[in-house]
């Protein structure tokens, strides 16, 4: 490295940084040389050695001062100074490990939670999809009058819009599907997506192997097997490694989707799991293939199972696209007045449609709340550490005064405080980030009670890292400000005063405000937690309409062509016959849908004799077997349940729930009335109502009471049904014998999704209360721990500083009770102020979160009362304990402290 | 005109540069020389010489080199660089202008 070519100033700095030792030695040598020469000169003139030396030194000036001035010339003072200050700060912090650990952990927890919540917000709000040019992605949503929130589109509507629209460079659709996928071995239930032909075009990703199918393939001749769209399928990388053993020749191999052969044309890149927010897809099949395999229904124009993803054409604005889609939708309304009545289609930027188009409404609210709650916890942790730092810096006033006397400046002393705080904050930042990463990993392992391959990715990303760092530094400065200011205000008089009581308590006002603020924030957190917890409890206790205890659920879906309607019925009948005689089984039945489950069906149903209803709505229905109501313990209110009379050739019958009966035939007995059901192929069918059962909850715990229809399995074919088996005791023990019974009948059919009704209800409770609510509750507990620790620590320090005052009081005759009540009074005033502010804030918060609560108002007295009493109790303990310690110590020893 | 300290610093620089104009000297020799040539009027605080020398070195006007002295001991000799020579000429010119102007004012008043 030819230094000689560098500008001299830079060279000097370089030397100062890296050749420091050499510079020091040179300086030392130069000065020594100088002094020696001067002394020699004096000696030559005949002065005695000591005099010569004295004169030489006097003439030279202060050697150390000269050295300092010389060092000043060597540049990078600031960096050196900062490095030295940091070293000193580390040493100081290591000398009080308890304080440092407590401060770092408290702040770390707060920062970690904030980082985690920022990650969640990022995943569902800001983070771009990992697709090229994700900025101009849009999503279409359908608005219908009978649904409160926007939904996805139906396939026919999507197809028409896509064909007629010019505003999009590509508009793709996809829908989650599940089926039996067999790759040479046995079939396994696999989740994937049915997609439109241009799906991969719109996405813009590149395959890991092979070639994606494209919109162009749709036009190619079906006879060309290699590129024909109808047989193509794309598999995920995980599927490739798991089922194909990472075979390098996988492209071109055949796999069977529900028995339908498909050719693998590509392997998706690693990590790509489809575009659904929550589900992990393992294969992507064109809609035609999926339909042929029985995985999806395309024809229903009133459906809503198709999610869309599109890109705006270059030069087209969102407003233009919206206008065009509006025009197309208007045309669709005219062309299909029945199915598309009052349909509106929205065009929404992709980021605003996460995770689902219907959830997008309150996702901002939820994420805002989460970040707010995390921010509150961080604020509490910060306040804690500030209080501790304040107390500590007040304790160190004498040290500051001594430093000032020895020549330091006030700015330097304050700067030292700031450096300590920044160090604590940075350490806390690291701890916090690790905690957030752990938390995110734990979250991503959360699995809902079903075989849905749910996937929650909230790992912190670079944005979060950057923001977290910002928060950490801001926190460090914030907590360091007050102690630094205290240090600035210290005068040298602190050395002389023996830290008498009045001096120590001079900064009480600030500290009191800090603690009162803490209590206020804690109140808000506790109230929020209490509300959410009660909401969850209420949701759980909500009348289900059936008895979920001890019911085992197993799903069967004979997925190949051997089972048509009749043979399927026979299979089920034989299986049920065997299951019902198993020991431990009270009753058993089958049904197409489970409560709170992922699937549902609905018809537009009318009471016979009426052409249309004032507010027609689709009625959900379930296809059930014999003994369903008995197994579910749904009360029979009139008529009879399904039995052997209702065979495939008998008159069509149905059972309605009470709500539907009241709605269609108010005040009358529904048994014997007739319903009109639309038929798949032409004339509507008339169905007789043979029974009325109690209403229940079907899809969610918070739904309003609605009509529900039951149809007999014998008359309505369903290939896939779920066994509902009510057991005497533990339902899980029955799973093995039931599987064995099925294996006896047909070893190629599998039972899956084993779960219990209790688990499904628990899952529904979780959804009703909202995952965010559970998280808020967790934060509330953490916040409680932090705040109480902080309060206790602070009161201890105040107690320690008031030792002298207490000693004096006791010497003058105060009793133990007097001293204790002194503290308690101080604490009561403090807590009272904090509680008052906190309650006001809670009222405001209640307004905001009222919409998320079930069965409990935002100003619920029980929650408020318990929050207040909890705080009062703990605050009392926090004030009482230090005072006890004070009394226990010898009062004379307190006086003799100095 | 700058602060008094600037004046003093600039003057010290000038003295040092002038002293080593013709031959390199080490720190002690520079101090003795200034004292000598000014007829003992200018007794520079000897220690303050070294920070000034380092500053001048940083600016690139002088260059230091360790070399043996007549006694055999090693000392750091400072020599004027090309840039230093130019700076010296400029500063001497400025000084003469300044002192000339002051002289005029003093004689007039």
Coordinates of N, CA and C in Angstrom, one line a residue, chain A residues 179-252:
Chain A
X179 N -57.1 -33.2 -3.0 CA -57.5 -34.5 -3.6 C -56.5 -35.6 -3.4
X180 N -56.8 -36.8 -3.8 CA -55.8 -37.9 -3.6 C -54.8 -37.8 -4.7
X181 N -53.6 -37.7 -4.3 CA -52.5 -37.6 -5.3 C -51.7 -38.8 -5.2
X182 N -51.6 -39.6 -6.3 CA -50.8 -40.8 -6.3 C -49.7 -40.7 -7.3
X183 N -48.4 -40.9 -6.8 CA -47.3 -40.8 -7.6 C -46.6 -42.2 -7.7
X184 N -47.3 -43.2 -8.1 CA -46.7 -44.5 -8.2 C -47.0 -45.4 -7.0
X185 N -47.1 -44.8 -5.8 CA -47.3 -45.6 -4.6 C -48.8 -45.6 -4.3
X186 N -49.1 -45.1 -3.1 CA -50.5 -45.0 -2.7 C -51.0 -43.6 -2.7
X187 N -52.3 -43.4 -2.8 CA -52.8 -42.0 -2.8 C -52.7 -41.4 -1.5
X188 N -52.3 -40.1 -1.5 CA -52.3 -39.4 -0.2 C -53.1 -38.1 -0.5
X189 N -53.8 -37.7 0.5 CA -54.6 -36.4 0.4 C -53.6 -35.2 0.3
X190 N -53.7 -34.5 -0.7 CA -52.8 -33.4 -0.9 C -53.5 -32.1 -1.3
X191 N -53.0 -31.0 -0.8 CA -53.6 -29.8 -1.1 C -52.9 -29.1 -2.2
X192 N -53.6 -28.4 -3.1 CA -53.0 -27.7 -4.2 C -53.9 -26.6 -4.6
X193 N -53.6 -26.1 -5.8 CA -54.5 -25.0 -6.3 C -54.9 -25.4 -7.7
X194 N -56.2 -25.2 -8.0 CA -56.6 -25.2 -9.4 C -56.3 -23.7 -9.9
X195 N -55.7 -23.6 -11.1 CA -55.4 -22.3 -11.5 C -55.8 -22.1 -13.0
X196 N -55.9 -20.8 -13.3 CA -56.2 -20.5 -14.7 C -54.9 -20.7 -15.6
X197 N -55.1 -20.8 -16.9 CA -54.0 -21.1 -17.7 C -52.9 -20.0 -17.6
X198 N -53.3 -18.8 -17.4 CA -52.3 -17.7 -17.4 C -51.7 -17.4 -16.0
X199 N -51.9 -18.3 -15.1 CA -51.5 -18.1 -13.7 C -50.0 -17.8 -13.6
X200 N -49.2 -18.7 -14.2 CA -47.8 -18.4 -14.1 C -47.3 -17.3 -14.9
X201 N -48.1 -16.9 -16.0 CA -47.7 -15.7 -16.7 C -47.9 -14.5 -15.8
X202 N -49.0 -14.4 -15.1 CA -49.2 -13.2 -14.3 C -48.2 -13.2 -13.2
X203 N -47.9 -14.3 -12.6 CA -46.9 -14.3 -11.5 C -45.6 -13.9 -11.9
X204 N -45.1 -14.4 -13.1 CA -43.8 -14.0 -13.6 C -42.7 -14.7 -12.9
X205 N -42.9 -15.8 -12.3 CA -41.8 -16.6 -11.7 C -41.2 -17.6 -12.7
X206 N -40.1 -18.1 -12.4 CA -39.5 -19.1 -13.3 C -39.5 -20.5 -12.6
X207 N -39.7 -21.5 -13.4 CA -39.7 -22.8 -12.8 C -38.3 -23.3 -12.4
X208 N -38.3 -24.2 -11.4 CA -37.0 -24.8 -11.1 C -36.6 -25.8 -12.1
X209 N -37.5 -26.5 -12.6 CA -37.3 -27.5 -13.7 C -38.5 -27.4 -14.7
X210 N -38.2 -27.8 -15.9 CA -39.4 -27.9 -16.8 C -39.9 -26.6 -17.2
X211 N -41.1 -26.5 -17.6 CA -41.7 -25.4 -18.2 C -43.1 -25.2 -17.7
X212 N -43.5 -24.1 -17.2 CA -44.8 -23.8 -16.8 C -45.8 -23.9 -17.9
X213 N -47.0 -24.2 -17.7 CA -48.0 -24.1 -18.7 C -48.4 -22.6 -18.8
X214 N -48.8 -22.2 -20.0 CA -49.1 -20.7 -20.1 C -50.4 -20.6 -20.8
X215 N -50.8 -19.3 -21.0 CA -52.1 -19.1 -21.6 C -52.0 -19.5 -23.1
X216 N -50.8 -19.5 -23.7 CA -50.7 -19.9 -25.1 C -51.0 -21.4 -25.2
X217 N -50.7 -22.1 -24.2 CA -51.0 -23.6 -24.3 C -52.5 -23.9 -24.4
X218 N -53.3 -22.9 -23.9 CA -54.7 -23.2 -23.9 C -55.2 -23.3 -25.4
X219 N -54.5 -22.6 -26.3 CA -55.0 -22.7 -27.6 C -54.4 -23.8 -28.4
X220 N -53.4 -24.5 -27.8 CA -52.8 -25.5 -28.6 C -53.6 -26.8 -28.7
X221 N -53.3 -27.6 -29.6 CA -54.2 -28.8 -29.9 C -54.1 -29.8 -28.8
X222 N -55.2 -30.3 -28.4 CA -55.3 -31.3 -27.3 C -54.6 -32.6 -27.7
X223 N -54.4 -32.8 -28.9 CA -53.8 -34.1 -29.3 C -52.3 -34.1 -29.0
X224 N -51.7 -32.9 -28.9 CA -50.3 -32.8 -28.6 C -50.0 -33.0 -27.1
X225 N -49.8 -34.2 -26.7 CA -49.8 -34.5 -25.3 C -48.8 -33.8 -24.5
X226 N -47.6 -33.5 -25.0 CA -46.6 -32.9 -24.2 C -46.9 -31.5 -23.7
X227 N -47.6 -30.7 -24.6 CA -47.8 -29.4 -24.2 C -49.3 -29.1 -24.0
X228 N -50.1 -30.1 -24.0 CA -51.5 -29.9 -23.9 C -51.8 -29.4 -22.5
X229 N -52.7 -28.5 -22.4 CA -53.0 -27.9 -21.1 C -53.8 -28.8 -20.2
X230 N -54.7 -29.6 -20.8 CA -55.6 -30.3 -20.0 C -54.9 -31.4 -19.2
X231 N -53.7 -31.8 -19.6 CA -53.1 -32.9 -18.8 C -51.9 -32.4 -17.9
X232 N -51.7 -31.1 -18.0 CA -50.5 -30.6 -17.4 C -50.7 -30.4 -15.9
X233 N -49.6 -30.5 -15.1 CA -49.7 -30.2 -13.7 C -48.3 -29.8 -13.3
X234 N -48.2 -28.8 -12.4 CA -47.0 -28.4 -11.9 C -46.9 -28.8 -10.4
X235 N -45.8 -29.3 -10.0 CA -45.7 -29.7 -8.6 C -44.7 -28.8 -7.8
X236 N -44.8 -28.8 -6.5 CA -44.0 -28.0 -5.7 C -42.6 -28.7 -5.5
X237 N -41.7 -28.0 -5.0 CA -40.4 -28.6 -4.8 C -40.4 -29.6 -3.7
X238 N -41.3 -29.3 -2.7 CA -41.4 -30.3 -1.6 C -42.0 -31.6 -2.1
X239 N -43.0 -31.5 -2.9 CA -43.7 -32.7 -3.5 C -42.6 -33.4 -4.3
X240 N -41.8 -32.7 -5.0 CA -40.8 -33.4 -5.9 C -39.9 -34.2 -5.0
X241 N -39.4 -33.6 -3.9 CA -38.5 -34.4 -3.1 C -39.2 -35.5 -2.3
X242 N -40.4 -35.2 -1.8 CA -41.0 -36.2 -0.9 C -41.6 -37.3 -1.7
X243 N -42.3 -37.1 -2.8 CA -43.0 -38.2 -3.5 C -42.3 -38.7 -4.7
X244 N -41.4 -37.9 -5.3 CA -40.7 -38.3 -6.5 C -39.2 -38.6 -6.2
X245 N -38.8 -38.4 -4.9 CA -37.4 -38.7 -4.6 C -36.5 -37.8 -5.3
X246 N -36.9 -36.5 -5.6 CA -36.0 -35.6 -6.3 C -35.5 -36.2 -7.6
X247 N -36.3 -36.9 -8.3 CA -36.0 -37.6 -9.6 C -35.6 -36.5 -10.6
X248 N -34.4 -36.5 -11.1 CA -34.1 -35.5 -12.1 C -34.9 -35.6 -13.4
X249 N -35.5 -36.7 -13.7 CA -36.3 -36.8 -14.9 C -37.8 -36.7 -14.6
X250 N -38.1 -35.9 -13.6 CA -39.5 -35.9 -13.1 C -40.4 -35.3 -14.2
X251 N -39.9 -34.3 -15.0 CA -40.7 -33.7 -16.0 C -41.1 -34.8 -17.1
X252 N -42.4 -34.9 -17.2 CA -42.9 -35.9 -18.2 C -43.5 -37.1 -17.5

